[in-house]
Amino acid sequence: DTRLAEKRLLEMLKAIDHRAHIEILSLHGRMTSDEQRDIFEPCHPQCLRKVIFATNVAETSLTIPGVRYVVDCGLANVKKYDAKRQISLLKRCAISKSEAKQRAGRAGRVQQGVCYRLYSKKVYAEMEDVAQPEISWMSIDYTVLCLLSVGVCDLCGFDLIQRPGNDCIARSHAMLVSIETIAVDEETGCLELTARGREIIRLPVQPMLAHMLLESLELDLLPEMAAVCACIHIGSLFMRHLDDEGRCQMDQVLMSFYDE
């Protein structure tokens, strides 16, 4: 989204024949520290303004000097767990009041500033006070295995700081039973890790992916499954360029993977 915003602003400035030089930059979580360096540098001498299109990574973790104006759209792309498909997806959601306050605080960190909110007071009043904790909407499969590995058998009764719903725990329990990582001890009646569960918890991926890797080892398909799990784990392998030539080259590469 930040790259698309960059492109659209450039097109708008060209359309109105804007004569002032404006430095346009992006800031998002997938950038390296080297790529972020330009964000913190003073505005180029030939430029009158610096415009930074940022994701919610700029809310709390970074302080950018010289920012006087913040434009808050009131939305954020948040990773949510789809229990039906058992995958995490990025969804565009409304932010909370606390997040709106954090965004406003980015303006005027070292001098006076202004925040323009692109939503009404009514929309703001309907926002949640704080963002939902990650444990309430992410997969807790690995967390369940970790708790069992340290002797916590009563998952529903364990006193977590932020507790997921019983339905979330039940879904995780059913999935972990289906891949034979947990079972009920016949003597104590408590949940415990199986031998497969102890193997899976040592792998730094989600239990379902770890199960796939162990199964592929028995079928002599480990290299192929490792590649599949890596692709699932890191997300998109492709980054679109802003210019038409770059998009054309990327589309040609993608076409080479298609079956005839």
Short mmCIF file of C-alpha atoms in Angstrom, two decimals:
data_model
loop_
_atom_site.label_atom_id
_atom_site.label_comp_id
_atom_site.label_asym_id
_atom_site.label_seq_id
_atom_site.Cartn_x
_atom_site.Cartn_y
_atom_site.Cartn_z
CA ASP A 1 0.00 0.00 0.00
CA THR A 2 2.83 2.43 0.78
CA ARG A 3 4.41 1.87 -2.64
CA LEU A 4 1.07 2.42 -4.35
CA ALA A 5 0.57 5.64 -2.38
CA GLU A 6 4.02 6.83 -3.49
CA LYS A 7 3.14 6.21 -7.11
CA ARG A 8 -0.24 7.96 -6.91
CA LEU A 9 1.25 11.04 -5.24
CA LEU A 10 3.91 11.28 -7.94
CA GLU A 11 1.23 11.03 -10.63
CA MET A 12 -0.86 13.75 -8.94
CA LEU A 13 2.11 16.11 -8.63
CA LYS A 14 2.98 15.62 -12.30
CA ALA A 15 -0.65 16.16 -13.34
CA ILE A 16 -0.81 19.57 -11.65
CA ASP A 17 2.73 20.47 -12.73
CA HIS A 18 3.83 20.94 -9.14
CA ARG A 19 7.11 22.84 -9.23
CA ALA A 20 8.28 22.29 -5.64
CA HIS A 21 10.64 19.35 -5.16
CA ILE A 22 9.15 16.81 -2.75
CA GLU A 23 11.02 13.81 -1.34
CA ILE A 24 8.67 10.80 -1.11
CA LEU A 25 9.58 7.81 1.08
CA SER A 26 7.98 4.66 2.49
CA LEU A 27 8.24 3.02 5.90
CA HIS A 28 7.03 -0.50 6.65
CA GLY A 29 8.00 -3.52 8.71
CA ARG A 30 9.73 -5.46 5.93
CA MET A 31 12.37 -2.79 5.36
CA THR A 32 15.92 -3.37 6.58
CA SER A 33 17.71 -0.86 8.82
CA ASP A 34 19.73 0.30 5.80
CA GLU A 35 16.54 0.90 3.82
CA GLN A 36 15.09 2.89 6.72
CA ARG A 37 18.13 5.17 6.98
CA ASP A 38 16.78 7.78 4.53
CA ILE A 39 13.74 8.24 6.77
CA PHE A 40 15.87 9.73 9.54
CA GLU A 41 18.11 11.86 7.34
CA PRO A 42 17.37 15.60 6.98
CA CYS A 43 15.33 16.61 3.96
CA HIS A 44 17.39 16.88 0.78
CA PRO A 45 18.58 20.50 0.22
CA GLN A 46 16.75 20.68 -3.11
CA CYS A 47 13.47 19.45 -1.60
CA LEU A 48 10.89 21.64 0.08
CA ARG A 49 9.00 18.81 1.80
CA LYS A 50 9.49 15.20 2.85
CA VAL A 51 6.45 12.92 2.62
CA ILE A 52 6.58 9.52 4.36
CA PHE A 53 3.92 6.87 3.74
CA ALA A 54 4.07 4.60 6.78
CA THR A 55 2.30 1.51 8.10
CA ASN A 56 1.48 1.10 11.79
CA VAL A 57 5.15 0.26 12.42
CA ALA A 58 5.62 4.02 12.86
CA GLU A 59 3.11 4.24 15.73
CA THR A 60 5.39 3.40 18.63
CA SER A 61 8.69 1.83 17.62
CA LEU A 62 10.24 4.79 15.78
CA THR A 63 10.65 8.50 16.36
CA ILE A 64 11.23 10.40 13.12
CA PRO A 65 12.67 13.88 13.65
CA GLY A 66 11.15 16.83 11.83
CA VAL A 67 7.64 15.41 11.41
CA ARG A 68 5.16 18.28 11.79
CA TYR A 69 2.03 16.84 10.15
CA VAL A 70 0.47 13.38 10.46
CA VAL A 71 -2.46 12.19 8.33
CA ASP A 72 -4.27 9.30 10.03
CA CYS A 73 -6.56 7.17 7.83
CA GLY A 74 -7.90 5.25 10.85
CA LEU A 75 -7.09 1.84 9.33
CA ALA A 76 -4.36 -0.76 9.65
CA ASN A 77 -3.48 -4.05 7.99
CA VAL A 78 -3.50 -6.58 10.82
CA LYS A 79 -2.51 -10.24 10.68
CA LYS A 80 -5.51 -12.36 11.74
CA TYR A 81 -5.80 -16.12 12.09
CA ASP A 82 -8.43 -17.79 9.90
CA ALA A 83 -9.46 -20.81 11.99
CA LYS A 84 -11.39 -22.41 9.12
CA ARG A 85 -8.43 -22.40 6.73
CA GLN A 86 -5.84 -22.57 9.55
CA ILE A 87 -3.72 -19.78 8.09
CA SER A 88 -2.89 -16.18 9.04
CA LEU A 89 -4.13 -13.45 6.70
CA LEU A 90 -3.68 -9.70 6.52
CA LYS A 91 -7.00 -7.93 7.02
CA ARG A 92 -7.74 -4.21 6.86
CA CYS A 93 -9.30 -3.19 10.17
CA ALA A 94 -10.23 -0.05 12.06
CA ILE A 95 -7.68 1.01 14.66
CA SER A 96 -8.40 1.59 18.36
CA LYS A 97 -8.49 4.89 20.25
CA SER A 98 -5.12 4.15 21.85
CA GLU A 99 -3.58 3.55 18.41
CA ALA A 100 -5.11 6.80 17.13
CA LYS A 101 -3.52 8.59 20.08
CA GLN A 102 -0.15 7.01 19.28
CA ARG A 103 -0.41 8.15 15.66
CA ALA A 104 -1.23 11.69 16.71
CA GLY A 105 1.80 11.60 18.99
CA ARG A 106 4.11 11.10 16.01
CA ALA A 107 3.54 14.76 15.09
CA GLY A 108 5.50 17.28 17.08
CA ARG A 109 7.85 14.90 18.87
CA VAL A 110 10.63 17.50 18.73
CA GLN A 111 8.53 20.51 17.72
CA GLN A 112 4.87 21.53 17.47
CA GLY A 113 2.78 19.47 15.07
CA VAL A 114 -0.74 18.71 13.84
CA CYS A 115 -2.58 15.42 13.22
CA TYR A 116 -5.34 15.31 10.58
CA ARG A 117 -7.73 12.40 11.10
CA LEU A 118 -9.62 11.21 8.03
CA TYR A 119 -12.63 10.04 10.02
CA SER A 120 -15.43 11.68 11.97
CA LYS A 121 -15.84 12.12 15.71
CA LYS A 122 -18.64 9.55 15.53
CA VAL A 123 -16.30 6.94 14.03
CA TYR A 124 -13.71 7.75 16.69
CA ALA A 125 -16.30 7.33 19.46
CA GLU A 126 -17.20 3.87 18.10
CA MET A 127 -13.57 2.67 18.09
CA GLU A 128 -12.44 0.20 20.75
CA ASP A 129 -10.49 1.80 23.59
CA VAL A 130 -7.45 -0.44 23.07
CA ALA A 131 -6.42 -2.94 20.41
CA GLN A 132 -7.28 -6.57 21.03
CA PRO A 133 -4.30 -8.56 22.36
CA GLU A 134 -2.59 -10.74 19.79
CA ILE A 135 -3.39 -13.95 21.67
CA SER A 136 -7.12 -13.35 21.12
CA TRP A 137 -6.92 -13.60 17.32
CA MET A 138 -3.75 -15.58 16.53
CA SER A 139 -3.19 -19.32 16.45
CA ILE A 140 -2.35 -20.61 19.94
CA ASP A 141 -1.28 -24.12 18.85
CA TYR A 142 2.39 -23.57 19.68
CA THR A 143 1.47 -21.79 22.94
CA VAL A 144 -0.58 -24.81 24.03
CA LEU A 145 2.36 -27.14 23.38
CA CYS A 146 4.69 -24.84 25.35
CA LEU A 147 2.32 -24.80 28.33
CA LEU A 148 2.03 -28.59 28.33
CA SER A 149 5.81 -28.94 28.05
CA VAL A 150 6.27 -27.08 31.37
CA GLY A 151 3.57 -29.04 33.18
CA VAL A 152 0.48 -26.84 32.74
CA CYS A 153 -2.32 -29.37 32.19
CA ASP A 154 -5.44 -27.25 32.84
CA LEU A 155 -5.41 -24.97 29.80
CA CYS A 156 -8.80 -23.39 30.51
CA GLY A 157 -7.95 -22.71 34.16
CA PHE A 158 -4.44 -21.33 33.65
CA ASP A 159 -4.24 -17.66 34.67
CA LEU A 160 -3.00 -15.87 31.54
CA ILE A 161 -2.60 -12.08 31.45
CA GLN A 162 -4.86 -11.99 28.39
CA ARG A 163 -6.95 -15.12 27.98
CA PRO A 164 -8.15 -16.49 24.62
CA GLY A 165 -11.73 -17.68 24.36
CA ASN A 166 -12.71 -21.27 25.16
CA ASP A 167 -13.65 -21.82 21.50
CA CYS A 168 -10.11 -20.85 20.48
CA ILE A 169 -8.63 -23.30 22.99
CA ALA A 170 -11.04 -26.01 21.81
CA ARG A 171 -10.02 -25.52 18.14
CA SER A 172 -6.36 -25.71 19.05
CA HIS A 173 -6.96 -28.82 21.17
CA ALA A 174 -8.79 -30.57 18.32
CA MET A 175 -6.06 -29.73 15.80
CA LEU A 176 -3.22 -30.90 18.08
CA VAL A 177 -5.06 -34.16 18.81
CA SER A 178 -5.56 -34.73 15.07
CA ILE A 179 -1.79 -34.60 14.44
CA GLU A 180 -1.11 -36.76 17.53
CA THR A 181 0.91 -34.20 19.47
CA ILE A 182 -1.18 -34.30 22.68
CA ALA A 183 -3.16 -37.00 24.46
CA VAL A 184 -4.92 -37.65 27.77
CA ASP A 185 -2.89 -39.54 30.35
CA GLU A 186 -4.91 -42.62 31.34
CA GLU A 187 -3.75 -42.54 34.97
CA THR A 188 -4.08 -38.83 35.79
CA GLY A 189 -6.68 -37.81 33.20
CA CYS A 190 -4.56 -34.77 32.32
CA LEU A 191 -3.35 -33.63 28.92
CA GLU A 192 0.27 -34.34 28.11
CA LEU A 193 2.67 -34.16 25.17
CA THR A 194 3.15 -37.28 23.09
CA ALA A 195 6.52 -38.33 21.67
CA ARG A 196 5.52 -36.62 18.41
CA GLY A 197 4.58 -33.49 20.35
CA ARG A 198 8.02 -33.35 21.97
CA GLU A 199 9.61 -33.57 18.52
CA ILE A 200 7.36 -30.87 17.07
CA ILE A 201 7.96 -28.35 19.86
CA ARG A 202 11.69 -28.35 19.02
CA LEU A 203 11.02 -27.03 15.50
CA PRO A 204 10.73 -23.21 15.13
CA VAL A 205 7.53 -23.29 13.02
CA GLN A 206 3.82 -23.73 13.65
CA PRO A 207 2.88 -27.27 14.80
CA MET A 208 1.01 -28.09 11.58
CA LEU A 209 4.06 -27.19 9.48
CA ALA A 210 6.33 -29.11 11.85
CA HIS A 211 4.04 -32.14 11.50
CA MET A 212 4.27 -31.88 7.70
CA LEU A 213 8.08 -31.80 7.91
CA LEU A 214 8.25 -34.89 10.12
CA GLU A 215 5.81 -36.77 7.89
CA SER A 216 7.83 -35.83 4.80
CA LEU A 217 10.97 -37.19 6.46
CA GLU A 218 9.34 -40.62 6.70
CA LEU A 219 8.25 -40.38 3.04
CA ASP A 220 11.69 -39.21 1.86
CA LEU A 221 10.24 -35.87 0.71
CA LEU A 222 11.96 -33.57 3.20
CA PRO A 223 13.65 -31.14 0.71
CA GLU A 224 10.39 -30.56 -1.16
CA MET A 225 8.34 -30.08 2.02
CA ALA A 226 11.00 -27.82 3.55
CA ALA A 227 10.69 -25.55 0.50
CA VAL A 228 6.88 -25.54 0.81
CA CYS A 229 7.00 -24.71 4.53
CA ALA A 230 9.55 -21.95 3.93
CA CYS A 231 7.29 -20.34 1.32
CA ILE A 232 4.30 -20.52 3.67
CA HIS A 233 6.29 -19.18 6.62
CA ILE A 234 7.83 -16.08 5.01
CA GLY A 235 4.80 -14.92 2.98
CA SER A 236 5.03 -13.41 -0.50
CA LEU A 237 8.23 -14.03 -2.44
CA PHE A 238 7.60 -11.17 -4.86
CA MET A 239 7.70 -7.40 -4.51
CA ARG A 240 6.13 -5.29 -7.24
CA HIS A 241 8.14 -2.42 -8.71
CA LEU A 242 6.54 0.98 -9.24
CA ASP A 243 7.55 1.34 -12.87
CA ASP A 244 5.83 -0.45 -15.75
CA GLU A 245 9.05 -2.14 -16.89
CA GLY A 246 9.57 -3.73 -13.47
CA ARG A 247 5.98 -5.01 -13.32
CA CYS A 248 6.31 -6.45 -16.82
CA GLN A 249 9.50 -8.30 -15.89
CA MET A 250 7.93 -9.72 -12.74
CA ASP A 251 4.82 -10.88 -14.64
CA GLN A 252 7.06 -12.67 -17.15
CA VAL A 253 8.84 -14.49 -14.32
CA LEU A 254 5.50 -15.51 -12.80
CA MET A 255 4.27 -16.78 -16.17
CA SER A 256 7.27 -19.12 -16.35
CA PHE A 257 5.84 -21.06 -13.37
CA TYR A 258 2.44 -21.66 -14.98
CA ASP A 259 1.51 -25.01 -16.51
CA GLU A 260 0.72 -24.99 -20.22
#
